[in-house]
Amino acid sequence: MATKATTIPLAQHIFSRLHQLNCHSIHGVPGDYTLRALDFLSASNIRWIGNANELCAGYAADGYARAAGMARLTTAAGPHKALTPRVGSLYTTYGVGELSAINAVAGSYAESVPVVHMVGSPSRKQWKTGACVHHSLSDGNLGVYTEMAKHITCAQADLRCDEAQEAARIYDHALEQCVRQSKPVYVNMPSDIVSAPVPAALLDRPLDLSRPTNNAAEEEQVISTILCRIQAAENPLIIADGLSYPFDFIAEVNTIVQSTNIPTMCYNAGKGVVDESLPSWEGPLTGQTELSATTDLALLFGPLLSDTNTAAWSAIPDPGICISFGLDTITVGHRVYHLHSKPLLEKLAGRLKAMGREQGRPKDQISHDPIRSPPHGSAICQDDFWARMSAWLKPYDTQLLANGTPLIGGRDLRLPTPTQVIASGIWCSIGQMLPAAQGVAAAKRDLAIPGRTILFEGDGSFQVTCQALSDIIRYRLDVTTFLLNNGGYAYERWLNGMEAEYNDVPAWQYTEVAHFFGAPTNSSDYPVISRKVSTWAELEDVLADEGIAEGRGLKMIEIAMAVDDVPSASRPGLKRAGEILRAT
Amino acid sequence: MATKATTIPLAQHIFSRLHQLNCHSIHGVPGDYTLRALDFLSASNIRWIGNANELCAGYAADGYARAAGMARLTTAAGPHKALTPRVGSLYTTYGVGELSAINAVAGSYAESVPVVHMVGSPSRKQWKTGACVHHSLSDGNLGVYTEMAKHITCAQADLRCDEAQEAARIYDHALEQCVRQSKPVYVNMPSDIVSAPVPAALLDRPLDLSRPTNNAAEEEQVISTILCRIQAAENPLIIADGLSYPFDFIAEVNTIVQSTNIPTMCYNAGKGVVDESLPSWEGPLTGQTELSATTDLALLFGPLLSDTNTAAWSAIPDPGICISFGLDTITVGHRVYHLHSKPLLEKLAGRLKAMGREQGRPKDQISHDPIRSPPHGSAICQDDFWARMSAWLKPYDTQLLANGTPLIGGRDLRLPTPTQVIASGIWCSIGQMLPAAQGVAAAKRDLAIPGRTILFEGDGSFQVTCQALSDIIRYRLDVTTFLLNNGGYAYERWLNGMEAEYNDVPAWQYTEVAHFFGAPTNSSDYPVISRKVSTWAELEDVLADEGIAEGRGLKMIEIAMAVDDVPSASRPGLKRAGEILRAT
């Protein structure tokens, strides 16, 4: 019988910790500063996903973390003693690699996604001497990239230690920050320390993921205030938003909605947080409504109050009547309490449940508007498309909405429960969602999370990070892509330059992309289907195809749409934004 | 007759200044913060090159600037009163766009390439209020990206001015720094100031590109010192390096080589600087040689002394016997003089020319080693390939050597004169050279620079930035690509993991890539040829094909090579580097 090694290489400690946090795959691109550590992946029970480039790796790690956060959908519900362990991770090389990924990591920071960014860097000796190494700026200042990373990560673990055990300690602390703050962390891994030994037993000491607690008296006081406000409100409103996902508010928000029957809406990024079959579900809040303007109490869960997420802030009720739940702040009107929302919300939800009747309908009875059936030969327009897709979705599906028209159109989907929607609330980086879908699919496989990974993509977005499709194929991941091909940046056209060449993108042969990237043909293990549809009848054919609906393997459905087509409800807002742009 | 407008929009001033600096194309990706300014491109006589993503745009702008610096190849030689006006430029959107390009801009900084990075940002009012705008980190600190850019640009023009005319002044100053320091600059362009009027007459005031001058006495003293050292030296050596390109030393270095007949070599990045038909040309300096170890005087022109450029510093002679010419420092032994090299080198070259005999052979008589002719059916190996390609090259060709095996193999090319080689001296970012080739081809067309744009690419590199090929096709640029397909990162394999999956890349259908990206078929205006060759006979067929050799349109030649094939001269060094990696 093999005895347990008393020491392991530092890299094995680093990677094994990720596994403990439900990250079973590391994304990245190898480089000479990272190569050595990669030899310790298999001992750590970690899979390497070699992306075609680092930006894709960064977005994939973000997607992985978001999906991993949903693993609880399939595990026992109810209060847990520890924080949900879930991170995404990427490993890039010094300078060139890490900077190529920095946009994705900054996006994780802006949207509170816990991602561990490991960077393989020069040896400790080279750091000390300020050697003129490749990938440096040639000025001997090797720390410049760490400085840059400080702006977009919540903690930096600098492993330039004399002792590897000290490096392990620093690293562990950063990981705890990553989970606790739900933000990315940066790990500087000099190439010569990764194989240095650390005690294997360090891994037996669990990371401190204990749930934060609040001052009981203050918490109780705030709960009482909130309960009073709810009871006194004549026109209360619940607004779910995107940070409810990373802050793990989903169960509590839904309990509160069910128990109070308060009319409930969501901002773009909060799509999917609330069970849309509940009777008090009022749909997305896409601008000022009578309700949002006249409400005397708005409960905001996980708000991300950017212009794009709130119809240029017009959909935000008066702050004086808002109660907002952030990660570790609760804002009641203009007063800010430094309290952790999660434990408070658990108690609040429990009280409301005990006080109220269960108002929700059975979850499997979601009602759809009757599906419009345009003439068979007619072109597919945005308004009809999103309504039609609603009936095609299934519980446990994850929908990714690319920035552009899918982000706008997707909010009109009627979603089954449970579900997850990945829709950017503030970062809105074009090209993010295809690699994010790769990461979601990887997490679903690693963590046995059920449901399809469905990407609603634009052609302009697809071109930014197209090689992510090669990564999806390489690792035989299950992704269904609806590529809305409107010949350019339709969203931007409505802002400025409706006919301008700068809003065009070239015409690619999207139905050939899987073949080009080396997808197998006629594989029963990894079925690949590519289709192009231009008419309603062709779309119906695709949606009726069981081979497509099963979601296994790669499905690439290109949908031709008019260059200027955006959901009609969004047109006035886009026009107004364009006028402001030109007026100044 | 139209009278000249007395005012123009600030954006027109900004773009027109770029035109004055021989930048006739701006690379970028549009975003809502940039859209308004794009309407003023045509009035500025500037072409927009809309790249598929920002990293490609950044690399293309770098390539454009490097090529533009060579425009003098076709203009009158001899000393000029002003600095050569040449910049590349890119225009990206706030946050997501600029961060996606930041790796490329940092590379321009590390390798002294003058690139203007314009960033369209929120309105001045939003800056003042710290609004929670999209693409921000949601914390109200809108200046975070400017802070990051400070690390990798030599000047930052922040155009958050009340008066547009003040913004124009700040911008003009940054442009001067860009050209003078030969480094990138950052321009923050709030979206609401770009259309504000500035006097059209500002453009009539030329930018200050006057050549820097030295203290005459100090300059004379250093020249004397150098002349004495040259005369006293028994085993002098000239080493040309990569910064000779941006610092504009080419003419002077060649005059000095011709006039002194001193044995001349180059580091990787200095390939192409010296006329290789000169009798004293000794080839690349790829490690310690008897000459480099025994020389008593080494003249280093434009050195970039990174590990990868100098065989892990083994190819650098003892600093005590070196004279190094930087942009504005000259190092004689251990003494540093703050003198501008260019004017000093002009005088030095003039003196040496007057003193010496012209030693050079006529330039059109470059001698090639006899071309090896392996059996027709045999596979193509790196050693034979580079020797064979030498005879295929023509004067005025620009060769781009991708990071990986092309960077190593390409140094063995025997080059005709004049030429330019783009080979990374320190940045070595995988994926750089395909988009850089797009930029080179754009500059060649814009500035009527003759010669083909020839890219030696790897498959791993190609996958990083493949969409640049779509940009090349979209703008009908003339690029010839030899894609060395060895199924992965061959260079990395030699360092660690010869058989490791992490060094593999998936197999793409490279001969279909032009079609996939929408290339025209059978167009006489833009001929597109794709070929795949696996044997020597097939390669010879390609090289004999006039339709390929003309270089017009797009040529994509995929060359199958063994997974572990690297030039044999490089193997001992790579093995040693790998041992060091694993030893620590």
Short mmCIF file of C-alpha atoms in Angstrom, two decimals, chain A residues 29-33 35-36 38-39 41 48 51-55 59 95-97 99-100 102-103 106 109-110 126 131-139 144-145 147-149 151-152 183 191-192 195 304-308 313 426-430 460 462-467 470 474-475 489 491-492 495-497 501-510 512-513 515-518 581-582 584, chain B residues 29-33 35-36 38-39 41 48 51-55 59 95-97 99-100 102-103 106 109-110 126 131-139 144-145 147-149 151-152 183 191-192 195 304-308 313 426-430 460 462-467 470 474-475 489 491-492 495-497 501-510 512-513 515-518 581-582 584:
data_model
loop_
_atom_site.label_atom_id
_atom_site.label_comp_id
_atom_site.label_asym_id
_atom_site.label_seq_id
_atom_site.Cartn_x
_atom_site.Cartn_y
_atom_site.Cartn_z
CA VAL A 29 -2.01 28.99 -22.35
CA PRO A 30 1.38 27.46 -21.56
CA GLY A 31 4.56 29.51 -21.61
CA ASP A 32 8.07 28.78 -20.48
CA TYR A 33 7.51 30.38 -17.08
CA LEU A 35 5.62 24.82 -18.05
CA ARG A 36 7.22 23.29 -15.00
CA LEU A 38 1.98 21.97 -15.42
CA ASP A 39 3.72 18.68 -14.74
CA LEU A 41 -1.57 18.89 -12.63
CA TRP A 48 -5.71 21.45 -18.02
CA ASN A 51 -7.12 27.69 -24.65
CA ALA A 52 -6.11 29.16 -27.97
CA ASN A 53 -5.42 32.49 -26.27
CA GLU A 54 -5.39 34.03 -22.83
CA LEU A 55 -8.38 36.29 -23.23
CA TYR A 59 -13.46 34.57 -19.93
CA GLY A 95 3.68 39.83 -19.02
CA VAL A 96 2.41 38.83 -22.42
CA GLY A 97 0.08 36.15 -21.11
CA LEU A 99 -1.90 41.16 -19.93
CA SER A 100 -3.78 39.38 -22.70
CA ILE A 102 -6.46 41.26 -18.05
CA ASN A 103 -9.69 42.46 -19.64
CA ALA A 106 -11.12 43.05 -14.76
CA TYR A 109 -13.69 42.05 -10.68
CA ALA A 110 -16.41 44.43 -11.89
CA GLN A 126 15.88 37.06 -11.70
CA ALA A 131 17.24 40.77 -14.97
CA CYS A 132 16.41 41.84 -18.51
CA VAL A 133 14.24 38.79 -19.10
CA HIS A 134 11.89 38.24 -22.01
CA HIS A 135 8.31 39.49 -21.48
CA SER A 136 9.67 42.28 -19.27
CA LEU A 137 9.67 45.94 -20.29
CA SER A 138 13.50 45.82 -20.43
CA ASP A 139 13.86 48.29 -17.59
CA VAL A 144 5.05 46.33 -13.05
CA TYR A 145 2.39 43.76 -13.96
CA GLU A 147 1.10 46.76 -9.91
CA MET A 148 -1.36 46.72 -12.79
CA ALA A 149 -3.15 43.68 -11.36
CA HIS A 151 -6.33 47.58 -9.66
CA ILE A 152 -8.47 44.63 -10.70
CA LYS A 183 -13.52 38.87 -6.50
CA SER A 191 9.11 29.55 -12.06
CA ASP A 192 11.68 28.15 -9.65
CA SER A 195 8.64 22.47 -7.61
CA LEU A 304 -25.25 46.51 -10.13
CA LEU A 305 -26.54 49.96 -10.95
CA SER A 306 -24.78 50.74 -14.19
CA ASP A 307 -26.31 52.73 -17.02
CA THR A 308 -26.66 49.74 -19.33
CA TRP A 313 -30.47 54.79 -14.38
CA ILE A 426 -21.64 46.44 -16.23
CA TRP A 427 -18.63 44.97 -18.01
CA CYS A 428 -20.38 44.38 -21.33
CA SER A 429 -17.28 43.22 -23.14
CA ILE A 430 -17.91 42.11 -26.66
CA GLY A 460 -19.56 40.75 -34.20
CA PHE A 462 -18.21 35.77 -32.33
CA GLN A 463 -15.40 37.26 -34.39
CA VAL A 464 -13.69 38.71 -31.31
CA THR A 465 -13.05 35.33 -29.67
CA CYS A 466 -13.91 32.77 -32.36
CA GLN A 467 -11.07 30.45 -31.33
CA SER A 470 -11.94 25.41 -31.16
CA ARG A 474 -10.95 20.21 -28.46
CA TYR A 475 -12.33 19.36 -25.04
CA TYR A 489 -22.67 45.74 -34.57
CA TYR A 491 -26.56 47.69 -31.15
CA GLU A 492 -23.95 50.31 -32.05
CA LEU A 495 -26.35 54.70 -31.30
CA ASN A 496 -24.43 56.16 -34.22
CA GLY A 497 -23.66 55.32 -37.84
CA GLU A 501 -18.86 50.90 -42.56
CA TYR A 502 -17.28 50.95 -39.12
CA ASN A 503 -20.33 49.12 -37.82
CA ASP A 504 -19.99 46.33 -40.39
CA VAL A 505 -18.16 43.09 -39.84
CA PRO A 506 -17.08 40.78 -42.65
CA ALA A 507 -19.21 37.82 -43.70
CA TRP A 508 -17.79 34.53 -42.42
CA GLN A 509 -18.96 31.05 -43.32
CA TYR A 510 -20.33 30.23 -39.89
CA GLU A 512 -18.28 25.73 -41.73
CA VAL A 513 -16.64 26.93 -38.55
CA HIS A 515 -15.26 21.79 -39.54
CA PHE A 516 -12.57 24.44 -39.89
CA PHE A 517 -11.71 24.15 -36.21
CA GLY A 518 -11.32 20.41 -36.50
CA LEU A 581 -23.90 61.16 -28.09
CA ARG A 582 -24.26 63.50 -31.03
CA THR A 584 -22.47 67.10 -27.04
CA VAL B 29 -12.82 48.21 -32.78
CA PRO B 30 -15.75 50.62 -32.43
CA GLY B 31 -17.63 51.06 -29.17
CA ASP B 32 -20.22 53.52 -28.04
CA TYR B 33 -17.62 55.79 -26.42
CA LEU B 35 -18.48 56.06 -32.30
CA ARG B 36 -18.95 59.81 -32.50
CA LEU B 38 -15.34 57.99 -36.13
CA ASP B 39 -17.61 60.27 -38.10
CA LEU B 41 -12.26 60.18 -40.05
CA TRP B 48 -10.50 53.14 -40.49
CA ASN B 51 -10.19 44.80 -36.59
CA ALA B 52 -12.02 41.77 -35.29
CA ASN B 53 -10.62 42.41 -31.82
CA GLU B 54 -8.51 44.95 -29.98
CA LEU B 55 -5.45 42.80 -29.44
CA TYR B 59 -0.42 44.45 -32.83
CA GLY B 95 -12.04 49.63 -20.19
CA VAL B 96 -12.94 46.52 -22.10
CA GLY B 97 -11.39 47.71 -25.37
CA LEU B 99 -7.47 46.39 -21.71
CA SER B 100 -7.85 43.88 -24.51
CA ILE B 102 -2.85 46.40 -23.47
CA ASN B 103 -0.54 43.46 -24.13
CA ALA B 106 3.10 47.05 -23.60
CA TYR B 109 6.72 50.02 -25.09
CA ALA B 110 9.21 47.23 -24.44
CA GLN B 126 -19.56 61.29 -15.95
CA ALA B 131 -20.86 57.69 -12.52
CA CYS B 132 -21.43 53.95 -12.47
CA VAL B 133 -21.03 53.66 -16.23
CA HIS B 134 -20.67 50.45 -18.20
CA HIS B 135 -17.08 49.25 -18.67
CA SER B 136 -16.15 50.74 -15.29
CA LEU B 137 -15.33 48.65 -12.22
CA SER B 138 -18.53 49.94 -10.60
CA ASP B 139 -16.63 51.76 -7.86
CA VAL B 144 -8.09 53.22 -13.03
CA TYR B 145 -7.26 52.32 -16.63
CA GLU B 147 -3.26 54.43 -14.03
CA MET B 148 -2.61 51.06 -15.59
CA ALA B 149 -1.57 52.65 -18.89
CA HIS B 151 3.17 51.73 -16.71
CA ILE B 152 3.37 51.05 -20.42
CA LYS B 183 7.37 54.80 -27.22
CA SER B 191 -16.89 61.02 -25.71
CA ASP B 192 -18.37 64.48 -25.41
CA SER B 195 -16.96 67.05 -31.53
CA LEU B 304 17.96 44.97 -26.45
CA LEU B 305 19.85 42.68 -24.14
CA SER B 306 17.20 40.18 -23.10
CA ASP B 307 17.86 36.53 -22.48
CA THR B 308 16.01 35.34 -25.56
CA TRP B 313 23.20 36.71 -22.21
CA ILE B 426 12.18 40.93 -25.71
CA TRP B 427 8.41 40.90 -25.85
CA CYS B 428 8.07 37.56 -27.64
CA SER B 429 4.29 37.45 -27.46
CA ILE B 430 2.77 34.50 -29.21
CA GLY B 460 0.16 27.76 -32.19
CA PHE B 462 -1.86 31.49 -35.68
CA GLN B 463 -4.56 30.22 -33.35
CA VAL B 464 -4.00 33.05 -30.88
CA THR B 465 -4.97 35.80 -33.31
CA CYS B 466 -6.42 33.99 -36.32
CA GLN B 467 -9.09 36.62 -36.89
CA SER B 470 -10.10 38.12 -41.70
CA ARG B 474 -11.50 42.52 -45.42
CA TYR B 475 -9.11 45.31 -46.34
CA TYR B 489 4.29 24.70 -29.33
CA TYR B 491 9.73 25.67 -28.96
CA GLU B 492 8.12 24.96 -25.57
CA LEU B 495 11.99 23.35 -22.73
CA ASN B 496 9.59 21.01 -20.97
CA GLY B 497 7.00 18.39 -21.85
CA GLU B 501 -0.65 17.38 -24.12
CA TYR B 502 -0.33 20.94 -22.87
CA ASN B 503 2.09 21.60 -25.72
CA ASP B 504 -0.37 20.36 -28.36
CA VAL B 505 -2.75 22.55 -30.29
CA PRO B 506 -5.74 21.23 -32.20
CA ALA B 507 -5.54 20.54 -35.92
CA TRP B 508 -7.28 23.22 -37.96
CA GLN B 509 -7.99 23.14 -41.68
CA TYR B 510 -5.58 25.92 -42.55
CA GLU B 512 -9.72 26.51 -45.79
CA VAL B 513 -9.15 29.49 -43.55
CA HIS B 515 -12.55 30.79 -47.55
CA PHE B 516 -13.95 30.56 -44.03
CA PHE B 517 -13.05 34.19 -43.38
CA GLY B 518 -14.82 35.29 -46.54
CA LEU B 581 13.76 24.94 -15.51
CA ARG B 582 13.52 21.47 -14.03
CA THR B 584 15.27 24.44 -9.55
#
